CSV table of C-alpha atoms and ligand atoms in Angstrom, one decimal:
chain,number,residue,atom,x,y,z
F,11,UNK,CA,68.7,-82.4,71.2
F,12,UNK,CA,66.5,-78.9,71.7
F,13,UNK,CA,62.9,-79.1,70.4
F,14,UNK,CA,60.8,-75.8,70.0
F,15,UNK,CA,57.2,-75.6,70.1
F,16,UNK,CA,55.5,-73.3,68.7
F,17,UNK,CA,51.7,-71.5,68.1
F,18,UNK,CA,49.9,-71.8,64.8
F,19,UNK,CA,47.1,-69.8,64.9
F,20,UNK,CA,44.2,-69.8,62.3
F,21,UNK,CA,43.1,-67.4,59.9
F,22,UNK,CA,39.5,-66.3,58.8
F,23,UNK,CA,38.9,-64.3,55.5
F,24,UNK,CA,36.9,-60.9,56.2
F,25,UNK,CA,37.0,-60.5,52.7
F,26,UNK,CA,37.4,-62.7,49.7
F,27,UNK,CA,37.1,-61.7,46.0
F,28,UNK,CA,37.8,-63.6,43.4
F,29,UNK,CA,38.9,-61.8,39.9
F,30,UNK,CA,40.4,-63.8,37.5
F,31,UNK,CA,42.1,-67.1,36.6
F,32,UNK,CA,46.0,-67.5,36.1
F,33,UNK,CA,48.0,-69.8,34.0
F,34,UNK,CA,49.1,-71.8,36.6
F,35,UNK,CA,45.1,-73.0,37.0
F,36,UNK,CA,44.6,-71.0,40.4
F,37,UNK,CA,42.6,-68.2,40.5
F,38,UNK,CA,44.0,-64.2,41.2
F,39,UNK,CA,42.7,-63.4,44.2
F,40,UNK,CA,41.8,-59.8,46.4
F,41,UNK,CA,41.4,-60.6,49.6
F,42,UNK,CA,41.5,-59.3,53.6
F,43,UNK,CA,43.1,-61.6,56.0
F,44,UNK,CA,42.8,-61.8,59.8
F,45,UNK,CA,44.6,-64.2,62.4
F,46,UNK,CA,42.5,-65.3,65.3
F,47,UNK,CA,43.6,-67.1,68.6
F,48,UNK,CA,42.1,-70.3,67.9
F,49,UNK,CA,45.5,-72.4,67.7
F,50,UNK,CA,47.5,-75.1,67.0
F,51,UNK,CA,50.3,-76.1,69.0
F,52,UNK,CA,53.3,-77.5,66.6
F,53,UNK,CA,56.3,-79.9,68.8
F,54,UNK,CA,59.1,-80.4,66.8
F,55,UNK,CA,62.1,-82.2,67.9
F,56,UNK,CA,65.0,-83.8,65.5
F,57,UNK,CA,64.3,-87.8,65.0
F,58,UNK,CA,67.6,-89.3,65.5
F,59,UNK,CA,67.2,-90.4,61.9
F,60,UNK,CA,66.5,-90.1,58.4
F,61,UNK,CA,63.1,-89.9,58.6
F,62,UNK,CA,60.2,-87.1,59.0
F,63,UNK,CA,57.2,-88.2,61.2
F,64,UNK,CA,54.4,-86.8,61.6
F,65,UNK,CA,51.9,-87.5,65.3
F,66,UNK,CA,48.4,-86.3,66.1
F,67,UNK,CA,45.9,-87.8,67.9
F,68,UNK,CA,43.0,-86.0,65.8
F,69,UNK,CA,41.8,-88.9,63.5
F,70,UNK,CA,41.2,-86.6,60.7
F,71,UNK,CA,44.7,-85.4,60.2
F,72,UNK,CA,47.1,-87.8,58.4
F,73,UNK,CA,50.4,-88.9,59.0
F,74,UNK,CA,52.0,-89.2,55.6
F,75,UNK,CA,52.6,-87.5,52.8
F,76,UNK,CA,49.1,-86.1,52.4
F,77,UNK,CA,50.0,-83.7,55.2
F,78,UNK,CA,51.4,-80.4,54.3
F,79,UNK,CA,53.3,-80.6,57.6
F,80,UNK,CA,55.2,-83.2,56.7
F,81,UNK,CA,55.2,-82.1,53.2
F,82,UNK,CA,56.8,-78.7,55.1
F,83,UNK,CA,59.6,-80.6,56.4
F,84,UNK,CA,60.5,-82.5,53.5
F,85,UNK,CA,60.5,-79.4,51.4
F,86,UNK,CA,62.9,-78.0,54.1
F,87,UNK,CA,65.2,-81.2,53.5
F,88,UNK,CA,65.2,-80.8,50.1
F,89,UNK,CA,66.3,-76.7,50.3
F,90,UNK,CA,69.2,-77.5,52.9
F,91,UNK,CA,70.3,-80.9,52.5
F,92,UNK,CA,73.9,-79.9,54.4
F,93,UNK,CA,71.8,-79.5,57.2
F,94,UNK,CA,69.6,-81.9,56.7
F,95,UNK,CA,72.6,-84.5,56.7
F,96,UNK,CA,73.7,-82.4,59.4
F,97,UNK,CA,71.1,-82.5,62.2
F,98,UNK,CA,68.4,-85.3,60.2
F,99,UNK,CA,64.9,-85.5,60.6
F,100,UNK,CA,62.2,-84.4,62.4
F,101,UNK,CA,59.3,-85.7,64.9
F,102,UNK,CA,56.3,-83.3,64.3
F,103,UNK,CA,53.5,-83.3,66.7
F,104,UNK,CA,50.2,-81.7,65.9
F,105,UNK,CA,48.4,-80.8,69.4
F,106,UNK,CA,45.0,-80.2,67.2
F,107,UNK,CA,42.6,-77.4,68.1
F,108,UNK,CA,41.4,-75.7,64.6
F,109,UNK,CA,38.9,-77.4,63.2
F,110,UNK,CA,40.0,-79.7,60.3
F,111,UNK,CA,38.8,-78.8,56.4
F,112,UNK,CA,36.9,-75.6,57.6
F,113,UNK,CA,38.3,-72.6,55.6
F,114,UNK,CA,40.5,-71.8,58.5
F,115,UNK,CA,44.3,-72.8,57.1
F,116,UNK,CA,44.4,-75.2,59.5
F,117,UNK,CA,46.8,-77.4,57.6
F,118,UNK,CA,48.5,-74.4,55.9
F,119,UNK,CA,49.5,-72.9,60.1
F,120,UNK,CA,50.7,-76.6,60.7
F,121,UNK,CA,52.8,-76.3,58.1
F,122,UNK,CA,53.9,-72.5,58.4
F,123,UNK,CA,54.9,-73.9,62.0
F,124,UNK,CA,57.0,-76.4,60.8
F,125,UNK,CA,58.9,-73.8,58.3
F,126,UNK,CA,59.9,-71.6,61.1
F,127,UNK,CA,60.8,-74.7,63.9
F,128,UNK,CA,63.6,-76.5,61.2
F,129,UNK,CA,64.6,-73.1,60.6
F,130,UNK,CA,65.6,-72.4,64.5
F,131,UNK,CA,66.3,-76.9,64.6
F,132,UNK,CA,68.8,-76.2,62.3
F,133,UNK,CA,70.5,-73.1,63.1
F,134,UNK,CA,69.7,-72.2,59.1
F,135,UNK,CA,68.7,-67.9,60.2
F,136,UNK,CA,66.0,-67.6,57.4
F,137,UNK,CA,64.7,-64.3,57.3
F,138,UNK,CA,60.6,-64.1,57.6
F,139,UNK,CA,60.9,-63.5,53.9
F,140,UNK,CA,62.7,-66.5,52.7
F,141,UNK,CA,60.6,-68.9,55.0
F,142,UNK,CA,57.6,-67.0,53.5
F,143,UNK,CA,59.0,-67.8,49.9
F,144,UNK,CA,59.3,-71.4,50.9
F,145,UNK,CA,55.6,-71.5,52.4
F,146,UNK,CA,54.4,-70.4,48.9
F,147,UNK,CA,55.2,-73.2,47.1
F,148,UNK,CA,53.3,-75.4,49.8
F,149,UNK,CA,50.0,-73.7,49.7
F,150,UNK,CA,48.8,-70.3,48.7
F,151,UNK,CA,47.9,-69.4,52.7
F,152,UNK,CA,51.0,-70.1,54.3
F,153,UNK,CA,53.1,-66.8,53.7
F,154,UNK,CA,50.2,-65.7,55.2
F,155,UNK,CA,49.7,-68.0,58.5
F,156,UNK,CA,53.6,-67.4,59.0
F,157,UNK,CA,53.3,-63.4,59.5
F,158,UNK,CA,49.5,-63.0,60.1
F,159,UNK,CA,48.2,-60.0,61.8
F,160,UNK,CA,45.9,-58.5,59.7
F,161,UNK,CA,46.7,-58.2,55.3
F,162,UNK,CA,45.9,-57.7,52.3
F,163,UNK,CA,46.6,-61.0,50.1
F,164,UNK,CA,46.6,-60.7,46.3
F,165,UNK,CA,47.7,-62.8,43.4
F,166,UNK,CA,47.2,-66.5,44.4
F,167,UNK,CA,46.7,-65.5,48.0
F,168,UNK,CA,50.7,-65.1,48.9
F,169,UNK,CA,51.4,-61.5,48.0
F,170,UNK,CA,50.9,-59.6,51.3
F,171,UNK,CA,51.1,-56.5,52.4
F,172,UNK,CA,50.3,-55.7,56.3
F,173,UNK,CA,47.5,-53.2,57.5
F,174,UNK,CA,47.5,-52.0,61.1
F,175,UNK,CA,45.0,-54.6,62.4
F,176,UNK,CA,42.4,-54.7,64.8
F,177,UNK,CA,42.9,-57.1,68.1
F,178,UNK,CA,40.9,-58.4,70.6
F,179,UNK,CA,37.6,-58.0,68.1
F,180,UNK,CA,35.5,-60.8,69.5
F,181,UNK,CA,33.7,-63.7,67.0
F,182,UNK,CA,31.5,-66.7,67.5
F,183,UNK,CA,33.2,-69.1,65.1
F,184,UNK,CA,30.5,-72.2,64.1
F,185,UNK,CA,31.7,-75.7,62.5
F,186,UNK,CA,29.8,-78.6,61.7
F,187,UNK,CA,32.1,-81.6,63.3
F,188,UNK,CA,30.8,-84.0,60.4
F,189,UNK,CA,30.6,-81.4,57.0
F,190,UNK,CA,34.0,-80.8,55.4
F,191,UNK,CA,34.1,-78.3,51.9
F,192,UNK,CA,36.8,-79.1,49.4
F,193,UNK,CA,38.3,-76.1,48.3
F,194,UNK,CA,39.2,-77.5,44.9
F,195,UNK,CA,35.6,-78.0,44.5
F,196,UNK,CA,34.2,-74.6,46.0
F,197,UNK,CA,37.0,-72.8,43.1
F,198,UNK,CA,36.4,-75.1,40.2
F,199,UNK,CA,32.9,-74.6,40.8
F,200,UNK,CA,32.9,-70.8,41.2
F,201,UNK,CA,34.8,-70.8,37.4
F,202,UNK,CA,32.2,-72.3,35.9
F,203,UNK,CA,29.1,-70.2,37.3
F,204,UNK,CA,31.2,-67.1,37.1
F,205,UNK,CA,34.1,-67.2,35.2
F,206,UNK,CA,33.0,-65.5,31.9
F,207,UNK,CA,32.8,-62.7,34.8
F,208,UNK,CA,36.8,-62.9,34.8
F,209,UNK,CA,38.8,-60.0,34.2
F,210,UNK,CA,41.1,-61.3,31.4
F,211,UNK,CA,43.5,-58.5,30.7
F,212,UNK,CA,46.5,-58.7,32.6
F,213,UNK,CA,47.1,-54.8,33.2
F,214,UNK,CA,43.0,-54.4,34.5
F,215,UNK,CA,43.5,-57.4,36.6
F,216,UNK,CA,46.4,-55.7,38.3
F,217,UNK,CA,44.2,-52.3,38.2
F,218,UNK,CA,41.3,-54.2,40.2
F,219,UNK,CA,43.7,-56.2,42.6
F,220,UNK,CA,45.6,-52.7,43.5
F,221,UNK,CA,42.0,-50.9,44.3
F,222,UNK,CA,41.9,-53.8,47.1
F,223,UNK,CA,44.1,-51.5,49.2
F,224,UNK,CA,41.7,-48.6,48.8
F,225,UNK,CA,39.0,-50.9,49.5
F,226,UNK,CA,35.9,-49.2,52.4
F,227,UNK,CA,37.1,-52.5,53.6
F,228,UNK,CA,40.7,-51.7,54.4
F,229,UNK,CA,39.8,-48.2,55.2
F,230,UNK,CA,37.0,-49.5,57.8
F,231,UNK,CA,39.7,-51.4,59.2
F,232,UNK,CA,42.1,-48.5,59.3
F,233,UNK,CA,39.8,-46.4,61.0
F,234,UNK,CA,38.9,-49.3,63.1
F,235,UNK,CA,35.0,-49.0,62.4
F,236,UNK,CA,33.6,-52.0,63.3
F,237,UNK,CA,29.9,-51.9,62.1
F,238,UNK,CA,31.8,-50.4,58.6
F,239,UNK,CA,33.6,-53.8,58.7
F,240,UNK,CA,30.3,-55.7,59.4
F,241,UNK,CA,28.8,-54.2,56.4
F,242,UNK,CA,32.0,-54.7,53.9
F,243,UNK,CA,32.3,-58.7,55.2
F,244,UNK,CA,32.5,-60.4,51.6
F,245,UNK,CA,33.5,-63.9,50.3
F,246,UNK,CA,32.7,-64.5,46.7
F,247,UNK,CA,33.0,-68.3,47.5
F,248,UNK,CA,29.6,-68.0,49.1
F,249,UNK,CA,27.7,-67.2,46.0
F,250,UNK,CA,28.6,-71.6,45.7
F,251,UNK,CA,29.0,-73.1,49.4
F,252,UNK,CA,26.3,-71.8,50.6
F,253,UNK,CA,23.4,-73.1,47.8
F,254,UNK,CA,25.0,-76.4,48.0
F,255,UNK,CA,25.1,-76.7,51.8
F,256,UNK,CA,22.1,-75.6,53.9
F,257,UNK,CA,23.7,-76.2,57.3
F,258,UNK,CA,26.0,-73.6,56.1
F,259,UNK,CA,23.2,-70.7,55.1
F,260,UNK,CA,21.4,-71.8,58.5
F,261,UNK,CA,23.8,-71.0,60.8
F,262,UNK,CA,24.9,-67.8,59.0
F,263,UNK,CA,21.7,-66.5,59.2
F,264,UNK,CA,20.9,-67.9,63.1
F,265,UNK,CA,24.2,-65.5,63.9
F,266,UNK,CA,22.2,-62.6,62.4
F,267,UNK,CA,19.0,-63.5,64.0
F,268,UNK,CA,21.0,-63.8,67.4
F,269,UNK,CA,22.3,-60.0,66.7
F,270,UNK,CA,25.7,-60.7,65.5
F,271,UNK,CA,27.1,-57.3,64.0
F,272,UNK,CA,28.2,-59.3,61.0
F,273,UNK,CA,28.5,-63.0,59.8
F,274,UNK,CA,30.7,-64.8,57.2
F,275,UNK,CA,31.4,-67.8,55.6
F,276,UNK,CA,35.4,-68.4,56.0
F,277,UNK,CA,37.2,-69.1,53.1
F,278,UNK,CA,36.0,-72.1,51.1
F,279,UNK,CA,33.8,-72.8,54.3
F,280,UNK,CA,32.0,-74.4,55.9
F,281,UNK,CA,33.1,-72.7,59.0
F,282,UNK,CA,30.7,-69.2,59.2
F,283,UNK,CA,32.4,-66.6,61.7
F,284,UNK,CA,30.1,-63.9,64.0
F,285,UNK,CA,31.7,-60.6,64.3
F,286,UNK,CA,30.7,-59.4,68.5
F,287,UNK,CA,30.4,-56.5,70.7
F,288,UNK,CA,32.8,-57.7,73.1
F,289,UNK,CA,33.3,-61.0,74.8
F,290,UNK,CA,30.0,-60.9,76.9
F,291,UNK,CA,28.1,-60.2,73.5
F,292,UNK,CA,30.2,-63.3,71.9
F,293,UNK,CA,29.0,-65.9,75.1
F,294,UNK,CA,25.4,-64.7,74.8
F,295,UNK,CA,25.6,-65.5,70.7
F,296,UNK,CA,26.7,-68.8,71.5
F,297,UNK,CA,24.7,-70.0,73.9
F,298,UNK,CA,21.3,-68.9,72.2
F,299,UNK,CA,23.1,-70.4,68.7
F,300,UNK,CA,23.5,-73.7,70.8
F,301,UNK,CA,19.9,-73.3,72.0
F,302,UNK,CA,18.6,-72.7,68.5
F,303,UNK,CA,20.4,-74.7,66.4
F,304,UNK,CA,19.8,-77.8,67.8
F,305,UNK,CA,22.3,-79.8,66.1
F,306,UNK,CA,25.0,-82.0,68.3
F,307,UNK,CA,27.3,-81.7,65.3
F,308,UNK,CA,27.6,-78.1,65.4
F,309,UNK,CA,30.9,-77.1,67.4
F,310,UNK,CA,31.0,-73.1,68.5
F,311,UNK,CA,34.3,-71.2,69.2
F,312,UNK,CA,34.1,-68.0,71.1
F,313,UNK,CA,37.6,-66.5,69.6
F,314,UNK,CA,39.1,-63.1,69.0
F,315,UNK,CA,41.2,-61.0,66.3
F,316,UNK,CA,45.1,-61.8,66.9
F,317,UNK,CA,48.1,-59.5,65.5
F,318,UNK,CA,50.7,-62.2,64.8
F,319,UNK,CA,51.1,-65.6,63.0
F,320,UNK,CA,53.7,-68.6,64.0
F,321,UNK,CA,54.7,-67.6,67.4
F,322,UNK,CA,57.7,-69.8,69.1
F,323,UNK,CA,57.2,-70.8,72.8
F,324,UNK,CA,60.4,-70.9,74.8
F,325,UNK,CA,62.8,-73.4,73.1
F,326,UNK,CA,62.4,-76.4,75.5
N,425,C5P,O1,47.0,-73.2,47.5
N,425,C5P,P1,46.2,-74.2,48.1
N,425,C5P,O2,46.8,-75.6,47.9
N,425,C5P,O3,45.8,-74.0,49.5
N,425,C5P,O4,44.9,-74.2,47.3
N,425,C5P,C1,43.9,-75.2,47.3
N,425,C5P,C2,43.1,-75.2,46.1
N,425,C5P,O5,42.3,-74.1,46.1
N,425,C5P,C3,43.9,-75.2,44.8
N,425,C5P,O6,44.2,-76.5,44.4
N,425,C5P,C4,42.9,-74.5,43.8
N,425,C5P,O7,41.9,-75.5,43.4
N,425,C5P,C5,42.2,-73.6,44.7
N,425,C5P,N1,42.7,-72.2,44.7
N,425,C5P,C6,42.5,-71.4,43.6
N,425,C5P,N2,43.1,-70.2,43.6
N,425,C5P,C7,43.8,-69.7,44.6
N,425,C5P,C8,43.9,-70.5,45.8
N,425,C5P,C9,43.4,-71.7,45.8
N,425,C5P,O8,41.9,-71.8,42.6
N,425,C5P,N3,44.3,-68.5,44.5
């Protein structure tokens, strides 16, 4: 039986603007996107049976139903169940490298990964589009964490459209080991600070989402002006993260003290990136951030601006 592994790369948010709430409970979202080369590596290899399993040896990722992997394959059983009767399950293992509840799509990558290995498993020739319509219904970042690159995301997060990214930007990426942020949590409580902020009619919420792609950010990025990137870096999330967790504030503003050209919470956090000069610039952050910041449970990534999502190593 052929097994393909493949490269699931994580995503940090270099902007993140939240604009109004939608029927379906989630919020409508303006955001800028960016795929770095901190990754996962996904196995997948049929199971001889019936059954989907799901291995890792990170303690923090679970084996059941709880993870959007296996919720991934199951979803793909459900869509083709010719094939599914076909070729069976699948063994899924999850070589862990992104750090786990960090704003990062960690889960959402695993699960992109295992979209686009059953595809090639079972000879079902998906196009990018379809897998991305299927990663929609899983999580509001996987569309996303299947092309990545560099994108504008609207609507829940799953509406992309591509901009000529940047690569090889260098960033210090900080996570505390033992401080995890729900995102429920982080959203839920950004409604009730901010929501009577919420654009409410449908037509100006579409006018505000569309002037993302006009955005100084996206042109910054265009023009590939860094320090004009630095300064545009936005995450609405902050405004709530960061009162409520202090390790989170610290370390954002020890990566400014330490020169970083910008810094940024990641999604719903806690994991605060540093944008760099180069990769010199990024070492010398992170060794006077580990100097500084003298806390054992602080883990520091030097890491770099990528131009592509789920990437499939040589079948095997
Ligand atoms: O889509 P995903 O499952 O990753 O979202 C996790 C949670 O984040 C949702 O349950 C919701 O509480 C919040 N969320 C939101 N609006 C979005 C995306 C996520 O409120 N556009």
């Amino acid at each position: 039986m052929r097994s393909y592994s493949l490269i699931a790369p994580a995503k940090i948010n270099l902007y993140l603007e939240i604009i109004g709430d939608r029927t379906d409970g989630y919020h409508e979202l303006a955001m800028v996107m960016q795929s770095i080369d901190l990754a996962d590596q996904v196995d997948i290899i049929g199971s001889g049976d019936e059954r989907m399993r799901v291995h890792c040896q990170s303690l923090e990722v679970p084996n059941d139903k709880t993870n959007l992997a296996y919720r991934a394959a199951e979803l793909m059983a459900k869509n083709f169940p010719d094939a599914f009767a076909k070729y069976g399950g699948v063994d899924i293992t999850i070589h862990k490298h992104i750090p786990v509840a960090a704003g990062l799509a960690g889960g959402s990558t695993n699960a992109a990964a295992v979209l686009v290995g059953i595809d090639l498993l079972w000879n079902l020739g998906l196009t990018q589009i379809e897998i991305e319509e299927l990663g929609a219904s899983l999580g509001s970042d996987v569309p996303f964490c299947i092309r990545g690159g560099t994108a504008i995301a609207t609507g829940r997060g799953e509406q992309l459209s591509p901009i000529l990214g940047l690569e090889n930007v260098y960033i210090v990426l900080g996570k505390h080991k033992n401080l995890a942020v729900s995102t429920p949590w982080a959203y839920k409580s950004y409604r009730t600070v901010y929501g009577d902020t919420y654009i409410r009619d449908k037509g100006d919420l579409a006018v505000r989402a569309n002037a993302v792609h006009s955005a100084p950010m996206v042109q910054a990025i265009i023009h590939r002006d860094i320090p004009e990137i630095c300064q545009r870096l936005h995450n609405d999330l902050e405004k709530v993260v960061l009162p409520e967790y202090s390790q989170v504030s610290q370390l954002r503003t020890a990566f400014t003290a330490a020169g970083a050209l910008g810094t940024m919470m990641s999604g719903s956090g806690p994991s605060v990136f540093a944008i760099c000069e180069s990769k010199v610039h990024a070492e010398s952050i992170q060794q006077q951030i580990s100097q500084e910041v003298a806390d054992k449970d602080l883990e520091l990534f030097i890491t770099k601006f990528i131009s592509h999502g789920i990437q499939v190593l040589s079948p095997q």
